[in-house]
Amino acid sequence: LLSQQPTETERCIESLLAVFQRYAGREGDSCTLSKREFLAFMNTELAAFTKNQKDPGVVDRMMKKLDLNSDGQLDFQEFLNLIGGIAVACHNSLVVKAPGP
């Protein structure tokens, strides 16, 4: 019996899980990103964003804003809020608004 190939969406989810686990597993709790793990993630996976920032405190502020339960770490849900926010911003910049009547 041949197993069905994962869909594009399923592959995207698998990739997000794999990336989160790669960084979350570096120190302490393997289910959360510490501040240092989050910084490593941002500097590696979203390097274009971090390199273009003039303000060195931007990643710290992002972490504080994403850390909804204020435990100093990001769980997978909080991580997904970042990914979702970036995806929405990309989508909004690509959507060409239809001209009005």
C-alpha positions as a printed NumPy array, in Angstrom:
array([[  0.   ,   0.   ,   0.   ],
       [  1.517,   3.302,  -1.099],
       [  1.24 ,   6.154,   1.347],
       [ -0.138,   9.353,  -0.079],
       [  2.343,  12.201,  -0.533],
       [  1.784,  15.098,   1.88 ],
       [  0.033,  18.126,   0.429],
       [  1.827,  21.447,   0.058],
       [  0.035,  22.741,   3.166],
       [  0.989,  19.646,   5.161],
       [  4.627,  20.096,   4.098],
       [  4.512,  23.74 ,   5.226],
       [  3.189,  22.692,   8.643],
       [  5.882,  20.008,   8.92 ],
       [  8.518,  22.627,   8.057],
       [  7.253,  25.067,  10.703],
       [  7.278,  22.297,  13.314],
       [ 10.793,  21.223,  12.32 ],
       [ 12.184,  24.772,  12.435],
       [ 10.581,  25.473,  15.828],
       [ 11.914,  22.213,  17.266],
       [ 15.404,  22.859,  15.864],
       [ 15.706,  26.14 ,  17.772],
       [ 13.643,  25.211,  20.853],
       [ 15.803,  22.16 ,  21.48 ],
       [ 19.046,  24.077,  21.975],
       [ 18.755,  24.86 ,  25.7  ],
       [ 16.316,  24.28 ,  28.55 ],
       [ 12.721,  23.43 ,  27.641],
       [ 12.435,  21.793,  24.221],
       [  8.804,  22.985,  23.91 ],
       [  9.616,  26.7  ,  24.076],
       [ 12.033,  29.238,  22.626],
       [ 14.166,  31.109,  25.15 ],
       [ 15.188,  34.676,  24.38 ],
       [ 18.554,  33.419,  23.097],
       [ 16.907,  30.715,  20.963],
       [ 14.454,  33.279,  19.566],
       [ 17.344,  35.614,  18.699],
       [ 19.166,  32.752,  16.937],
       [ 15.952,  31.924,  15.031],
       [ 15.436,  35.551,  13.959],
       [ 19.087,  36.072,  12.943],
       [ 19.164,  32.855,  10.903],
       [ 15.663,  32.226,   9.571],
       [ 14.535,  35.859,   9.221],
       [ 17.955,  37.424,   8.659],
       [ 16.704,  39.85 ,   5.995],
       [ 14.322,  41.347,   8.574],
       [ 16.836,  41.62 ,  11.424],
       [ 19.684,  42.931,   9.258],
       [ 17.511,  45.801,   7.988],
       [ 16.593,  46.975,  11.499],
       [ 18.305,  50.143,  12.664],
       [ 17.084,  49.588,  16.243],
       [ 19.019,  46.849,  18.084],
       [ 16.169,  46.427,  20.612],
       [ 13.546,  45.46 ,  18.042],
       [ 13.914,  41.684,  18.533],
       [ 13.644,  42.082,  22.329],
       [ 10.46 ,  44.105,  21.94 ],
       [  9.049,  41.57 ,  19.473],
       [  9.688,  38.778,  21.967],
       [  7.954,  40.716,  24.765],
       [  4.957,  41.405,  22.533],
       [  4.709,  37.765,  21.381],
       [  5.167,  36.363,  24.915],
       [  1.465,  36.499,  25.799],
       [  1.798,  34.699,  29.153],
       [  4.919,  36.721,  30.118],
       [  6.993,  33.656,  31.039],
       [ 10.081,  34.867,  29.157],
       [  9.744,  32.128,  26.539],
       [  7.732,  31.53 ,  23.371],
       [  5.666,  28.379,  23.049],
       [  4.596,  27.062,  19.66 ],
       [  1.323,  29.052,  19.672],
       [  3.182,  32.281,  20.421],
       [  5.72 ,  31.405,  17.697],
       [  2.857,  30.856,  15.233],
       [  1.514,  34.327,  16.058],
       [  4.823,  35.708,  14.719],
       [  4.695,  33.532,  11.593],
       [  1.047,  34.433,  11.012],
       [  1.745,  38.138,  11.439],
       [  4.592,  38.009,   8.94 ],
       [  2.45 ,  36.017,   6.495],
       [ -0.382,  38.573,   6.788],
       [  2.046,  41.456,   6.196],
       [  3.463,  39.701,   3.116],
       [ -0.029,  38.917,   1.834],
       [ -1.173,  42.52 ,   2.334],
       [  1.855,  43.865,   0.47 ],
       [  1.178,  41.543,  -2.478],
       [ -2.563,  42.058,  -2.761],
       [ -3.388,  44.543,  -5.476],
       [ -6.471,  46.42 ,  -4.417],
       [ -9.194,  46.527,  -7.052],
       [-10.016,  50.058,  -8.202],
       [-13.173,  51.52 ,  -6.692],
       [-16.375,  52.197,  -8.64 ]])
